[in-house]
Amino acid sequence: MGRLEALVKLGAHFFAHPSSFNDPFECRPQFQYDFSKSRTLSHIDNRIRQFHPQASPAKRLLVKAQARRVFGQPRYVENIVNKVVENIGVLCCVERPDNLLMWAHYADAHKGVCLEFDTSEWLFRLAGKVSYSQTYPIVDTANQSPSLLADTMFLTKSAEWAYEQEWRIVSQPGLSSLDPTVQALVDALIGPGVHHMPLHLLRRIIFGVNASPENIALVRRWVREANLSVSFARCEIVPGEFRLIVVNQK
């Protein structure tokens, strides 16, 4: 309940590091560097010009040969990408507030809450939809665009997780916003841990079927103390069906 109180009162959103996820395959794609593709060789040439602009033709050939040996080792490429992963955090969201398994797995067996946010705001415009795949993701650092590489690493999961209908906001260096007025906020969104967001992003709090009266009263008190304009609802079981409905409350 401590994180929930901090979110309601302070706008403290927790971005988890992938190492804490319950799926051991998270952010662990296969790596390759395919020298049969011209784009790979072009990628090496561009890097040589960038880091050795004054090199002679002979020096460039030597560096290219060394690069092919080094980048041809999957472990080398994997180590580079792993350093990127060390500095990212992930805020995980879902589309539906009535998903039975999400309540069971992530809301303390329907005792917790679901938080509904205004997704038109800048933070949620950074969100990417998770893709669910039958095949294992492959990262090719030279032949994938930066956006596709990020999607492959951070937004790809096994098809067995498709029921989650997940969206993710990945906090990492280099994020950009289409709205320059919030770019400073985006620039601060780096790494795992707590990131503070405007309180008005929270629009509705939905209590689970098994939420206790004590916890419901406590959350409502936090909202009053923070002077938030937030509505409340509660999930209810549909009689005779394996289904929940969300019923608004006063």
PDB file of N, CA, C and O in Angstrom, residues 129-170:
ATOM      1  N   LYS A 129       2.846  -0.431 -27.467  1.00  0.00           N
ATOM      2  CA  LYS A 129       2.050  -1.640 -27.271  1.00  0.00           C
ATOM      3  C   LYS A 129       2.942  -2.867 -27.374  1.00  0.00           C
ATOM      4  O   LYS A 129       3.750  -2.994 -28.301  1.00  0.00           O
ATOM      5  N   VAL A 130       2.799  -3.774 -26.432  1.00  0.00           N
ATOM      6  CA  VAL A 130       3.595  -4.998 -26.422  1.00  0.00           C
ATOM      7  C   VAL A 130       3.116  -5.937 -27.528  1.00  0.00           C
ATOM      8  O   VAL A 130       1.910  -6.113 -27.734  1.00  0.00           O
ATOM      9  N   SER A 131       4.072  -6.530 -28.250  1.00  0.00           N
ATOM     10  CA  SER A 131       3.776  -7.530 -29.271  1.00  0.00           C
ATOM     11  C   SER A 131       3.998  -8.913 -28.681  1.00  0.00           C
ATOM     12  O   SER A 131       4.976  -9.139 -27.951  1.00  0.00           O
ATOM     13  N   TYR A 132       3.109  -9.829 -29.005  1.00  0.00           N
ATOM     14  CA  TYR A 132       3.202 -11.193 -28.495  1.00  0.00           C
ATOM     15  C   TYR A 132       3.531 -12.126 -29.660  1.00  0.00           C
ATOM     16  O   TYR A 132       2.826 -12.150 -30.661  1.00  0.00           O
ATOM     17  N   SER A 133       4.617 -12.862 -29.505  1.00  0.00           N
ATOM     18  CA  SER A 133       5.179 -13.590 -30.633  1.00  0.00           C
ATOM     19  C   SER A 133       5.351 -15.082 -30.322  1.00  0.00           C
ATOM     20  O   SER A 133       5.663 -15.461 -29.187  1.00  0.00           O
ATOM     21  N   GLN A 134       5.172 -15.906 -31.360  1.00  0.00           N
ATOM     22  CA  GLN A 134       5.443 -17.335 -31.242  1.00  0.00           C
ATOM     23  C   GLN A 134       6.932 -17.632 -31.421  1.00  0.00           C
ATOM     24  O   GLN A 134       7.413 -18.695 -31.026  1.00  0.00           O
ATOM     25  N   THR A 135       7.668 -16.683 -32.044  1.00  0.00           N
ATOM     26  CA  THR A 135       9.091 -16.888 -32.303  1.00  0.00           C
ATOM     27  C   THR A 135       9.928 -15.984 -31.402  1.00  0.00           C
ATOM     28  O   THR A 135       9.505 -14.888 -31.026  1.00  0.00           O
ATOM     29  N   TYR A 136      11.120 -16.457 -31.088  1.00  0.00           N
ATOM     30  CA  TYR A 136      11.991 -15.730 -30.175  1.00  0.00           C
ATOM     31  C   TYR A 136      12.538 -14.475 -30.861  1.00  0.00           C
ATOM     32  O   TYR A 136      12.954 -14.526 -32.030  1.00  0.00           O
ATOM     33  N   PRO A 137      12.555 -13.322 -30.166  1.00  0.00           N
ATOM     34  CA  PRO A 137      13.027 -12.081 -30.796  1.00  0.00           C
ATOM     35  C   PRO A 137      14.524 -12.100 -31.090  1.00  0.00           C
ATOM     36  O   PRO A 137      15.307 -12.646 -30.310  1.00  0.00           O
ATOM     37  N   ILE A 138      14.898 -11.499 -32.206  1.00  0.00           N
ATOM     38  CA  ILE A 138      16.295 -11.415 -32.625  1.00  0.00           C
ATOM     39  C   ILE A 138      16.660  -9.948 -32.799  1.00  0.00           C
ATOM     40  O   ILE A 138      15.952  -9.196 -33.469  1.00  0.00           O
ATOM     41  N   VAL A 139      17.755  -9.545 -32.191  1.00  0.00           N
ATOM     42  CA  VAL A 139      18.265  -8.185 -32.323  1.00  0.00           C
ATOM     43  C   VAL A 139      19.451  -8.194 -33.280  1.00  0.00           C
ATOM     44  O   VAL A 139      20.420  -8.918 -33.075  1.00  0.00           O
ATOM     45  N   ASP A 140      19.336  -7.404 -34.340  1.00  0.00           N
ATOM     46  CA  ASP A 140      20.432  -7.213 -35.287  1.00  0.00           C
ATOM     47  C   ASP A 140      20.756  -5.723 -35.272  1.00  0.00           C
ATOM     48  O   ASP A 140      20.080  -4.922 -35.914  1.00  0.00           O
ATOM     49  N   THR A 141      21.776  -5.336 -34.504  1.00  0.00           N
ATOM     50  CA  THR A 141      22.030  -3.926 -34.228  1.00  0.00           C
ATOM     51  C   THR A 141      22.352  -3.108 -35.475  1.00  0.00           C
ATOM     52  O   THR A 141      22.150  -1.898 -35.489  1.00  0.00           O
ATOM     53  N   ALA A 142      22.836  -3.744 -36.514  1.00  0.00           N
ATOM     54  CA  ALA A 142      23.195  -3.000 -37.721  1.00  0.00           C
ATOM     55  C   ALA A 142      22.057  -2.929 -38.724  1.00  0.00           C
ATOM     56  O   ALA A 142      21.997  -2.010 -39.528  1.00  0.00           O
ATOM     57  N   ASN A 143      21.154  -3.882 -38.699  1.00  0.00           N
ATOM     58  CA  ASN A 143      20.128  -3.967 -39.733  1.00  0.00           C
ATOM     59  C   ASN A 143      18.718  -3.664 -39.234  1.00  0.00           C
ATOM     60  O   ASN A 143      17.747  -3.844 -39.953  1.00  0.00           O
ATOM     61  N   GLN A 144      18.624  -3.208 -37.992  1.00  0.00           N
ATOM     62  CA  GLN A 144      17.347  -2.758 -37.460  1.00  0.00           C
ATOM     63  C   GLN A 144      17.450  -1.279 -37.111  1.00  0.00           C
ATOM     64  O   GLN A 144      18.481  -0.817 -36.618  1.00  0.00           O
ATOM     65  N   SER A 145      16.375  -0.543 -37.360  1.00  0.00           N
ATOM     66  CA  SER A 145      16.338   0.854 -36.953  1.00  0.00           C
ATOM     67  C   SER A 145      16.341   0.925 -35.430  1.00  0.00           C
ATOM     68  O   SER A 145      15.958  -0.034 -34.752  1.00  0.00           O
ATOM     69  N   PRO A 146      16.752   2.066 -34.863  1.00  0.00           N
ATOM     70  CA  PRO A 146      16.744   2.185 -33.394  1.00  0.00           C
ATOM     71  C   PRO A 146      15.373   1.908 -32.778  1.00  0.00           C
ATOM     72  O   PRO A 146      15.278   1.277 -31.725  1.00  0.00           O
ATOM     73  N   SER A 147      14.310   2.373 -33.434  1.00  0.00           N
ATOM     74  CA  SER A 147      12.974   2.156 -32.879  1.00  0.00           C
ATOM     75  C   SER A 147      12.583   0.683 -32.926  1.00  0.00           C
ATOM     76  O   SER A 147      11.989   0.154 -31.968  1.00  0.00           O
ATOM     77  N   LEU A 148      12.930   0.000 -34.019  1.00  0.00           N
ATOM     78  CA  LEU A 148      12.612  -1.420 -34.122  1.00  0.00           C
ATOM     79  C   LEU A 148      13.449  -2.228 -33.134  1.00  0.00           C
ATOM     80  O   LEU A 148      12.960  -3.194 -32.528  1.00  0.00           O
ATOM     81  N   LEU A 149      14.700  -1.836 -32.951  1.00  0.00           N
ATOM     82  CA  LEU A 149      15.558  -2.518 -31.990  1.00  0.00           C
ATOM     83  C   LEU A 149      14.976  -2.401 -30.581  1.00  0.00           C
ATOM     84  O   LEU A 149      14.915  -3.388 -29.841  1.00  0.00           O
ATOM     85  N   ALA A 150      14.505  -1.186 -30.216  1.00  0.00           N
ATOM     86  CA  ALA A 150      13.913  -0.988 -28.891  1.00  0.00           C
ATOM     87  C   ALA A 150      12.637  -1.801 -28.738  1.00  0.00           C
ATOM     88  O   ALA A 150      12.398  -2.407 -27.685  1.00  0.00           O
ATOM     89  N   ASP A 151      11.821  -1.830 -29.799  1.00  0.00           N
ATOM     90  CA  ASP A 151      10.586  -2.621 -29.730  1.00  0.00           C
ATOM     91  C   ASP A 151      10.887  -4.103 -29.560  1.00  0.00           C
ATOM     92  O   ASP A 151      10.214  -4.810 -28.804  1.00  0.00           O
ATOM     93  N   THR A 152      11.910  -4.574 -30.262  1.00  0.00           N
ATOM     94  CA  THR A 152      12.277  -5.986 -30.167  1.00  0.00           C
ATOM     95  C   THR A 152      12.733  -6.334 -28.760  1.00  0.00           C
ATOM     96  O   THR A 152      12.395  -7.391 -28.215  1.00  0.00           O
ATOM     97  N   MET A 153      13.481  -5.436 -28.139  1.00  0.00           N
ATOM     98  CA  MET A 153      14.030  -5.711 -26.817  1.00  0.00           C
ATOM     99  C   MET A 153      13.005  -5.549 -25.711  1.00  0.00           C
ATOM    100  O   MET A 153      12.899  -6.389 -24.814  1.00  0.00           O
ATOM    101  N   PHE A 154      12.247  -4.446 -25.744  1.00  0.00           N
ATOM    102  CA  PHE A 154      11.436  -4.072 -24.596  1.00  0.00           C
ATOM    103  C   PHE A 154       9.941  -4.326 -24.773  1.00  0.00           C
ATOM    104  O   PHE A 154       9.202  -4.316 -23.791  1.00  0.00           O
ATOM    105  N   LEU A 155       9.505  -4.541 -26.014  1.00  0.00           N
ATOM    106  CA  LEU A 155       8.069  -4.652 -26.263  1.00  0.00           C
ATOM    107  C   LEU A 155       7.693  -5.963 -26.946  1.00  0.00           C
ATOM    108  O   LEU A 155       6.686  -6.028 -27.653  1.00  0.00           O
ATOM    109  N   THR A 156       8.481  -7.004 -26.739  1.00  0.00           N
ATOM    110  CA  THR A 156       8.182  -8.306 -27.336  1.00  0.00           C
ATOM    111  C   THR A 156       8.167  -9.377 -26.256  1.00  0.00           C
ATOM    112  O   THR A 156       9.110  -9.508 -25.479  1.00  0.00           O
ATOM    113  N   LYS A 157       7.066 -10.133 -26.210  1.00  0.00           N
ATOM    114  CA  LYS A 157       6.921 -11.212 -25.226  1.00  0.00           C
ATOM    115  C   LYS A 157       6.364 -12.451 -25.910  1.00  0.00           C
ATOM    116  O   LYS A 157       5.847 -12.390 -27.027  1.00  0.00           O
ATOM    117  N   SER A 158       6.436 -13.549 -25.208  1.00  0.00           N
ATOM    118  CA  SER A 158       5.857 -14.794 -25.712  1.00  0.00           C
ATOM    119  C   SER A 158       4.347 -14.639 -25.887  1.00  0.00           C
ATOM    120  O   SER A 158       3.672 -13.924 -25.129  1.00  0.00           O
ATOM    121  N   ALA A 159       3.815 -15.346 -26.888  1.00  0.00           N
ATOM    122  CA  ALA A 159       2.376 -15.306 -27.148  1.00  0.00           C
ATOM    123  C   ALA A 159       1.559 -15.782 -25.958  1.00  0.00           C
ATOM    124  O   ALA A 159       0.360 -15.462 -25.847  1.00  0.00           O
ATOM    125  N   GLU A 160       2.174 -16.527 -25.042  1.00  0.00           N
ATOM    126  CA  GLU A 160       1.441 -17.012 -23.876  1.00  0.00           C
ATOM    127  C   GLU A 160       1.024 -15.887 -22.933  1.00  0.00           C
ATOM    128  O   GLU A 160       0.154 -16.076 -22.072  1.00  0.00           O
ATOM    129  N   TRP A 161       1.638 -14.698 -23.107  1.00  0.00           N
ATOM    130  CA  TRP A 161       1.282 -13.558 -22.265  1.00  0.00           C
ATOM    131  C   TRP A 161       0.256 -12.630 -22.929  1.00  0.00           C
ATOM    132  O   TRP A 161      -0.052 -11.556 -22.403  1.00  0.00           O
ATOM    133  N   ALA A 162      -0.289 -13.036 -24.041  1.00  0.00           N
ATOM    134  CA  ALA A 162      -1.152 -12.139 -24.822  1.00  0.00           C
ATOM    135  C   ALA A 162      -2.387 -11.690 -24.053  1.00  0.00           C
ATOM    136  O   ALA A 162      -2.942 -10.615 -24.342  1.00  0.00           O
ATOM    137  N   TYR A 163      -2.820 -12.479 -23.089  1.00  0.00           N
ATOM    138  CA  TYR A 163      -4.019 -12.104 -22.322  1.00  0.00           C
ATOM    139  C   TYR A 163      -3.834 -10.781 -21.576  1.00  0.00           C
ATOM    140  O   TYR A 163      -4.811 -10.107 -21.222  1.00  0.00           O
ATOM    141  N   GLU A 164      -2.580 -10.369 -21.341  1.00  0.00           N
ATOM    142  CA  GLU A 164      -2.338  -9.147 -20.572  1.00  0.00           C
ATOM    143  C   GLU A 164      -2.716  -7.877 -21.336  1.00  0.00           C
ATOM    144  O   GLU A 164      -3.039  -6.864 -20.716  1.00  0.00           O
ATOM    145  N   GLN A 165      -2.613  -7.915 -22.669  1.00  0.00           N
ATOM    146  CA  GLN A 165      -2.903  -6.718 -23.487  1.00  0.00           C
ATOM    147  C   GLN A 165      -2.145  -5.510 -22.921  1.00  0.00           C
ATOM    148  O   GLN A 165      -2.708  -4.464 -22.628  1.00  0.00           O
ATOM    149  N   GLU A 166      -0.843  -5.675 -22.839  1.00  0.00           N
ATOM    150  CA  GLU A 166       0.002  -4.723 -22.115  1.00  0.00           C
ATOM    151  C   GLU A 166       0.527  -3.601 -22.999  1.00  0.00           C
ATOM    152  O   GLU A 166       0.796  -3.776 -24.188  1.00  0.00           O
ATOM    153  N   TRP A 167       0.668  -2.431 -22.382  1.00  0.00           N
ATOM    154  CA  TRP A 167       1.387  -1.286 -22.944  1.00  0.00           C
ATOM    155  C   TRP A 167       2.504  -0.926 -21.965  1.00  0.00           C
ATOM    156  O   TRP A 167       2.357  -1.119 -20.755  1.00  0.00           O
ATOM    157  N   ARG A 168       3.607  -0.392 -22.516  1.00  0.00           N
ATOM    158  CA  ARG A 168       4.737  -0.047 -21.660  1.00  0.00           C
ATOM    159  C   ARG A 168       5.280   1.341 -21.973  1.00  0.00           C
ATOM    160  O   ARG A 168       5.360   1.741 -23.133  1.00  0.00           O
ATOM    161  N   ILE A 169       5.684   2.011 -20.907  1.00  0.00           N
ATOM    162  CA  ILE A 169       6.459   3.243 -21.037  1.00  0.00           C
ATOM    163  C   ILE A 169       7.862   2.920 -20.540  1.00  0.00           C
ATOM    164  O   ILE A 169       8.041   2.505 -19.384  1.00  0.00           O
ATOM    165  N   VAL A 170       8.841   3.064 -21.406  1.00  0.00           N
ATOM    166  CA  VAL A 170      10.223   2.705 -21.085  1.00  0.00           C
ATOM    167  C   VAL A 170      11.008   3.979 -20.807  1.00  0.00           C
ATOM    168  O   VAL A 170      11.100   4.864 -21.667  1.00  0.00           O
TER     169      VAL A 170
END
